[in-house]
Structures are given as C-alpha cells and as structure tokens.
C-alpha cells in the first residue's frame, strides 16, 4: 500500500514507506488459530449433547458471538493498527502516523535532524528489524520501534539528511 499522495507537499517525493515489522502480527495470528480451535472444540462438544435443537442453536450462536468478539479484539484490531501505522521518509521530512480511531503523527524536517541512530538486539537482527532513534533540533530523541530493515532505513535517512543540507560531509 503506497502512502497517500495528498499529504505530500508539491514536488515532495517518497523515498521510503514502511509499516511496522510483520512480527507484530504473529501474536494476533496465533490468537486467531487458538480461538478458532477452542470455538470448534466447544461447538463439537455441544453437538454431541442430547439437547433440543433450539437450545443447541442458541449455544452455537453464543459461541459464534464470543468468537467474533474475541477475534475482533485480539486479531482484527491489532492488524488494523499495524496497517494504519506508517513510517515515511521523503526527500524533505520524516513522517510517522499511527492510530485507527484517533490518529497521531509527527513530521520532522530533514534539516532539523541532528543525529540518526539504530538499535537492534540478536532477535531483532535475526528478524531484520529494530528501533530507529532520531534526534532533532526541536526535541529530544524520538524512538520508532519495529522498523523493518532498520539499518537500510538508517542509511537512507542519513544520506537524505546530508543531501538536504548540501553538506561537504555528504557521504555521496
């Protein structure tokens, strides 16, 4: 999914667009599998009982309603939060947007960035993710967690900052 062009300034171009790492979705995927297995087991048990068909149907509806509620809360909601979280690097700024119902965001002009760091431990390195730390002139360090291929993002951001400044230190 590309980032909406209507939030970009005239002649501004997206250099990089990322959602958080897919690893954030493993918990919801496991929850979906477990909830479905439990609901199927309970429904199978109810089906073996010698109950009146109306009572059995009502119990099936209750099982389905509880399953839908839990799947929505533990699976769909985290997926939608993941889908609506954007880390965007343009040729002018860094943008971070997140939230489904209540949206929040921050824009950092490249010219105001003082330093760019990344951090990732062993597990993060295995899954090629990490934390990007940006320190701007206006604020203290901002940490962006679960950035896929954080080293590449760090490098791109570093190059964009120096290209924007037109510095003699530019690594080109």
PDB file of C-alpha atoms in Angstrom:
ATOM      1  CA  UNK A   1       0.000   0.000   0.000  1.00  0.00           C
ATOM      2  CA  UNK A   2       1.503   3.332  -1.035  1.00  0.00           C
ATOM      3  CA  UNK A   3       1.353   6.360   1.191  1.00  0.00           C
ATOM      4  CA  UNK A   4      -1.423   8.801   0.233  1.00  0.00           C
ATOM      5  CA  UNK A   5      -0.032  11.444  -2.093  1.00  0.00           C
ATOM      6  CA  UNK A   6      -2.409  14.113  -0.759  1.00  0.00           C
ATOM      7  CA  UNK A   7      -0.310  14.578   2.417  1.00  0.00           C
ATOM      8  CA  UNK A   8       2.816  15.415   0.437  1.00  0.00           C
ATOM      9  CA  UNK A   9       3.893  18.938  -0.454  1.00  0.00           C
ATOM     10  CA  UNK A  10       4.305  19.994  -4.064  1.00  0.00           C
ATOM     11  CA  UNK A  11       7.370  18.299  -5.614  1.00  0.00           C
ATOM     12  CA  UNK A  12       7.904  16.173  -2.487  1.00  0.00           C
ATOM     13  CA  UNK A  13       8.752  12.532  -3.226  1.00  0.00           C
ATOM     14  CA  UNK A  14       8.515   9.432  -1.048  1.00  0.00           C
ATOM     15  CA  UNK A  15      11.913   7.791  -0.621  1.00  0.00           C
ATOM     16  CA  UNK A  16      10.758   5.037   1.729  1.00  0.00           C
ATOM     17  CA  UNK A  17       7.452   3.876   3.185  1.00  0.00           C
ATOM     18  CA  UNK A  18       7.244   1.194   5.870  1.00  0.00           C
ATOM     19  CA  UNK A  19       4.674  -0.382   8.125  1.00  0.00           C
ATOM     20  CA  UNK A  20       5.970  -1.884  11.373  1.00  0.00           C
ATOM     21  CA  UNK A  21       7.657  -5.262  11.053  1.00  0.00           C
ATOM     22  CA  UNK A  22       5.346  -8.190  10.290  1.00  0.00           C
ATOM     23  CA  UNK A  23       6.455  -9.778  13.572  1.00  0.00           C
ATOM     24  CA  UNK A  24       3.869  -7.617  15.318  1.00  0.00           C
ATOM     25  CA  UNK A  25       1.222  -9.770  13.668  1.00  0.00           C
ATOM     26  CA  UNK A  26       2.412 -13.154  14.965  1.00  0.00           C
ATOM     27  CA  UNK A  27       0.562 -12.809  18.275  1.00  0.00           C
ATOM     28  CA  UNK A  28      -2.748 -11.962  16.571  1.00  0.00           C
ATOM     29  CA  UNK A  29      -2.258 -14.823  14.088  1.00  0.00           C
ATOM     30  CA  UNK A  30      -1.668 -17.295  16.933  1.00  0.00           C
ATOM     31  CA  UNK A  31      -4.705 -15.875  18.749  1.00  0.00           C
ATOM     32  CA  UNK A  32      -6.853 -16.444  15.654  1.00  0.00           C
ATOM     33  CA  UNK A  33      -5.747 -20.070  15.380  1.00  0.00           C
ATOM     34  CA  UNK A  34      -6.219 -20.785  19.095  1.00  0.00           C
ATOM     35  CA  UNK A  35      -9.600 -19.041  19.310  1.00  0.00           C
ATOM     36  CA  UNK A  36     -10.857 -20.890  16.244  1.00  0.00           C
ATOM     37  CA  UNK A  37      -9.666 -24.238  17.612  1.00  0.00           C
ATOM     38  CA  UNK A  38     -11.295 -23.611  21.005  1.00  0.00           C
ATOM     39  CA  UNK A  39     -14.578 -22.482  19.399  1.00  0.00           C
ATOM     40  CA  UNK A  40     -14.590 -25.548  17.133  1.00  0.00           C
ATOM     41  CA  UNK A  41     -13.874 -27.847  20.083  1.00  0.00           C
ATOM     42  CA  UNK A  42     -16.661 -26.330  22.198  1.00  0.00           C
ATOM     43  CA  UNK A  43     -19.083 -26.422  19.255  1.00  0.00           C
ATOM     44  CA  UNK A  44     -18.183 -30.075  18.641  1.00  0.00           C
ATOM     45  CA  UNK A  45     -18.797 -30.874  22.304  1.00  0.00           C
ATOM     46  CA  UNK A  46     -22.160 -29.089  22.246  1.00  0.00           C
ATOM     47  CA  UNK A  47     -23.094 -31.019  19.104  1.00  0.00           C
ATOM     48  CA  UNK A  48     -22.572 -34.339  20.918  1.00  0.00           C
ATOM     49  CA  UNK A  49     -25.019 -33.386  23.694  1.00  0.00           C
ATOM     50  CA  UNK A  50     -28.564 -34.593  23.525  1.00  0.00           C
ATOM     51  CA  UNK A  51     -30.181 -31.176  23.652  1.00  0.00           C
ATOM     52  CA  UNK A  52     -33.206 -29.738  21.981  1.00  0.00           C
ATOM     53  CA  UNK A  53     -32.262 -28.220  18.594  1.00  0.00           C
ATOM     54  CA  UNK A  54     -33.346 -24.679  19.600  1.00  0.00           C
ATOM     55  CA  UNK A  55     -31.151 -24.790  22.706  1.00  0.00           C
ATOM     56  CA  UNK A  56     -28.248 -26.160  20.690  1.00  0.00           C
ATOM     57  CA  UNK A  57     -28.657 -23.405  18.066  1.00  0.00           C
ATOM     58  CA  UNK A  58     -28.699 -20.722  20.762  1.00  0.00           C
ATOM     59  CA  UNK A  59     -25.486 -22.124  22.258  1.00  0.00           C
ATOM     60  CA  UNK A  60     -23.912 -22.177  18.781  1.00  0.00           C
ATOM     61  CA  UNK A  61     -24.882 -18.522  18.327  1.00  0.00           C
ATOM     62  CA  UNK A  62     -23.362 -17.627  21.699  1.00  0.00           C
ATOM     63  CA  UNK A  63     -20.137 -19.454  20.774  1.00  0.00           C
ATOM     64  CA  UNK A  64     -20.041 -17.632  17.422  1.00  0.00           C
ATOM     65  CA  UNK A  65     -20.701 -14.245  19.068  1.00  0.00           C
ATOM     66  CA  UNK A  66     -17.959 -14.771  21.657  1.00  0.00           C
ATOM     67  CA  UNK A  67     -15.582 -15.962  18.912  1.00  0.00           C
ATOM     68  CA  UNK A  68     -16.350 -12.913  16.754  1.00  0.00           C
ATOM     69  CA  UNK A  69     -15.864 -10.536  19.678  1.00  0.00           C
ATOM     70  CA  UNK A  70     -12.540 -12.080  20.699  1.00  0.00           C
ATOM     71  CA  UNK A  71     -11.244 -12.351  17.122  1.00  0.00           C
ATOM     72  CA  UNK A  72     -12.140  -8.715  16.500  1.00  0.00           C
ATOM     73  CA  UNK A  73     -10.401  -7.566  19.672  1.00  0.00           C
ATOM     74  CA  UNK A  74      -7.330  -9.823  19.585  1.00  0.00           C
ATOM     75  CA  UNK A  75      -6.798 -10.201  15.827  1.00  0.00           C
ATOM     76  CA  UNK A  76      -8.574  -7.669  13.629  1.00  0.00           C
ATOM     77  CA  UNK A  77      -7.878  -4.614  15.809  1.00  0.00           C
ATOM     78  CA  UNK A  78      -4.091  -5.244  16.022  1.00  0.00           C
ATOM     79  CA  UNK A  79      -3.979  -5.880  12.268  1.00  0.00           C
ATOM     80  CA  UNK A  80      -5.781  -2.618  11.523  1.00  0.00           C
ATOM     81  CA  UNK A  81      -3.451  -0.758  13.899  1.00  0.00           C
ATOM     82  CA  UNK A  82      -0.473  -2.287  12.070  1.00  0.00           C
ATOM     83  CA  UNK A  83      -1.962  -1.409   8.691  1.00  0.00           C
ATOM     84  CA  UNK A  84      -2.591   2.229   9.668  1.00  0.00           C
ATOM     85  CA  UNK A  85       0.893   2.792  11.127  1.00  0.00           C
ATOM     86  CA  UNK A  86       3.217   4.433   8.619  1.00  0.00           C
ATOM     87  CA  UNK A  87       6.875   5.395   8.762  1.00  0.00           C
ATOM     88  CA  UNK A  88       7.564   7.544   5.695  1.00  0.00           C
ATOM     89  CA  UNK A  89      10.807   9.135   4.575  1.00  0.00           C
ATOM     90  CA  UNK A  90      10.534  11.765   1.860  1.00  0.00           C
ATOM     91  CA  UNK A  91      13.129  13.989   0.295  1.00  0.00           C
ATOM     92  CA  UNK A  92      12.060  16.737   2.771  1.00  0.00           C
ATOM     93  CA  UNK A  93      10.920  15.131   6.030  1.00  0.00           C
ATOM     94  CA  UNK A  94      10.312  12.069   8.148  1.00  0.00           C
ATOM     95  CA  UNK A  95       6.643  11.345   8.853  1.00  0.00           C
ATOM     96  CA  UNK A  96       5.225   8.917  11.388  1.00  0.00           C
ATOM     97  CA  UNK A  97       1.476   8.316  11.554  1.00  0.00           C
ATOM     98  CA  UNK A  98      -0.376   5.804  13.684  1.00  0.00           C
ATOM     99  CA  UNK A  99      -3.777   5.083  15.103  1.00  0.00           C
ATOM    100  CA  UNK A 100      -7.046   3.742  13.830  1.00  0.00           C
ATOM    101  CA  UNK A 101      -9.770   5.762  15.539  1.00  0.00           C
ATOM    102  CA  UNK A 102      -7.585   8.515  16.963  1.00  0.00           C
ATOM    103  CA  UNK A 103      -4.789   9.377  14.550  1.00  0.00           C
ATOM    104  CA  UNK A 104      -1.488  10.781  15.773  1.00  0.00           C
ATOM    105  CA  UNK A 105       1.530  11.838  13.828  1.00  0.00           C
ATOM    106  CA  UNK A 106       4.760  13.703  13.783  1.00  0.00           C
ATOM    107  CA  UNK A 107       6.726  15.330  10.967  1.00  0.00           C
ATOM    108  CA  UNK A 108      10.426  16.039  11.303  1.00  0.00           C
ATOM    109  CA  UNK A 109      12.001  18.225   8.613  1.00  0.00           C
ATOM    110  CA  UNK A 110      15.282  16.699   7.443  1.00  0.00           C
ATOM    111  CA  UNK A 111      17.082  19.995   8.006  1.00  0.00           C
ATOM    112  CA  UNK A 112      16.234  19.808  11.750  1.00  0.00           C
ATOM    113  CA  UNK A 113      17.656  16.315  12.306  1.00  0.00           C
ATOM    114  CA  UNK A 114      20.828  16.313  14.415  1.00  0.00           C
ATOM    115  CA  UNK A 115      21.545  12.599  14.620  1.00  0.00           C
ATOM    116  CA  UNK A 116      20.198   9.255  13.472  1.00  0.00           C
ATOM    117  CA  UNK A 117      20.848   6.013  15.350  1.00  0.00           C
ATOM    118  CA  UNK A 118      19.514   2.493  15.285  1.00  0.00           C
ATOM    119  CA  UNK A 119      19.406  -0.272  17.858  1.00  0.00           C
ATOM    120  CA  UNK A 120      18.635  -3.939  17.480  1.00  0.00           C
ATOM    121  CA  UNK A 121      19.450  -6.983  19.556  1.00  0.00           C
ATOM    122  CA  UNK A 122      20.097 -10.537  18.450  1.00  0.00           C
ATOM    123  CA  UNK A 123      16.437 -11.446  17.918  1.00  0.00           C
ATOM    124  CA  UNK A 124      15.837  -8.167  16.079  1.00  0.00           C
ATOM    125  CA  UNK A 125      18.821  -8.884  13.836  1.00  0.00           C
ATOM    126  CA  UNK A 126      17.511 -12.354  13.038  1.00  0.00           C
ATOM    127  CA  UNK A 127      14.147 -10.890  12.001  1.00  0.00           C
ATOM    128  CA  UNK A 128      15.751  -7.854  10.336  1.00  0.00           C
ATOM    129  CA  UNK A 129      14.012  -5.235  12.451  1.00  0.00           C
ATOM    130  CA  UNK A 130      14.953  -2.703  15.088  1.00  0.00           C
ATOM    131  CA  UNK A 131      14.474   0.692  16.660  1.00  0.00           C
ATOM    132  CA  UNK A 132      15.320   3.888  14.809  1.00  0.00           C
ATOM    133  CA  UNK A 133      16.288   6.836  17.013  1.00  0.00           C
ATOM    134  CA  UNK A 134      16.086  10.343  15.539  1.00  0.00           C
ATOM    135  CA  UNK A 135      17.261  13.382  17.458  1.00  0.00           C
ATOM    136  CA  UNK A 136      16.027  16.676  16.098  1.00  0.00           C
ATOM    137  CA  UNK A 137      16.924  20.249  16.946  1.00  0.00           C
ATOM    138  CA  UNK A 138      13.476  20.888  18.419  1.00  0.00           C
ATOM    139  CA  UNK A 139      13.033  17.732  20.515  1.00  0.00           C
ATOM    140  CA  UNK A 140      14.918  15.058  22.350  1.00  0.00           C
ATOM    141  CA  UNK A 141      15.399  11.653  20.777  1.00  0.00           C
ATOM    142  CA  UNK A 142      12.337  10.037  19.210  1.00  0.00           C
ATOM    143  CA  UNK A 143      12.269   6.246  19.046  1.00  0.00           C
ATOM    144  CA  UNK A 144      10.437   4.386  16.300  1.00  0.00           C
ATOM    145  CA  UNK A 145      10.117   0.692  17.170  1.00  0.00           C
ATOM    146  CA  UNK A 146       9.811  -2.346  14.880  1.00  0.00           C
ATOM    147  CA  UNK A 147      11.152  -0.650  11.755  1.00  0.00           C
ATOM    148  CA  UNK A 148      11.839  -3.344   9.118  1.00  0.00           C
ATOM    149  CA  UNK A 149      15.415  -3.364   7.796  1.00  0.00           C
ATOM    150  CA  UNK A 150      16.363  -0.652  10.243  1.00  0.00           C
ATOM    151  CA  UNK A 151      19.977  -0.481   9.045  1.00  0.00           C
ATOM    152  CA  UNK A 152      18.874   0.303   5.495  1.00  0.00           C
ATOM    153  CA  UNK A 153      16.389   2.910   6.762  1.00  0.00           C
ATOM    154  CA  UNK A 154      19.151   4.436   8.912  1.00  0.00           C
ATOM    155  CA  UNK A 155      21.467   4.643   5.902  1.00  0.00           C
ATOM    156  CA  UNK A 156      18.803   6.146   3.613  1.00  0.00           C
ATOM    157  CA  UNK A 157      17.843   8.699   6.237  1.00  0.00           C
ATOM    158  CA  UNK A 158      21.475   9.619   6.834  1.00  0.00           C
ATOM    159  CA  UNK A 159      22.012  10.168   3.097  1.00  0.00           C
ATOM    160  CA  UNK A 160      18.809  12.202   2.742  1.00  0.00           C
ATOM    161  CA  UNK A 161      19.745  14.439   5.683  1.00  0.00           C
ATOM    162  CA  UNK A 162      23.157  15.227   4.240  1.00  0.00           C
ATOM    163  CA  UNK A 163      21.777  15.666   0.709  1.00  0.00           C
ATOM    164  CA  UNK A 164      19.185  18.107   2.076  1.00  0.00           C
ATOM    165  CA  UNK A 165      21.795  20.103   3.947  1.00  0.00           C
ATOM    166  CA  UNK A 166      24.125  20.138   0.950  1.00  0.00           C
ATOM    167  CA  UNK A 167      26.927  19.479   3.396  1.00  0.00           C
ATOM    168  CA  UNK A 168      30.546  18.934   2.477  1.00  0.00           C
ATOM    169  CA  UNK A 169      30.340  15.878   4.742  1.00  0.00           C
ATOM    170  CA  UNK A 170      27.853  14.292   2.360  1.00  0.00           C
ATOM    171  CA  UNK A 171      28.703  10.594   2.007  1.00  0.00           C
ATOM    172  CA  UNK A 172      27.898  10.521  -1.737  1.00  0.00           C
TER     173      UNK A 172
END
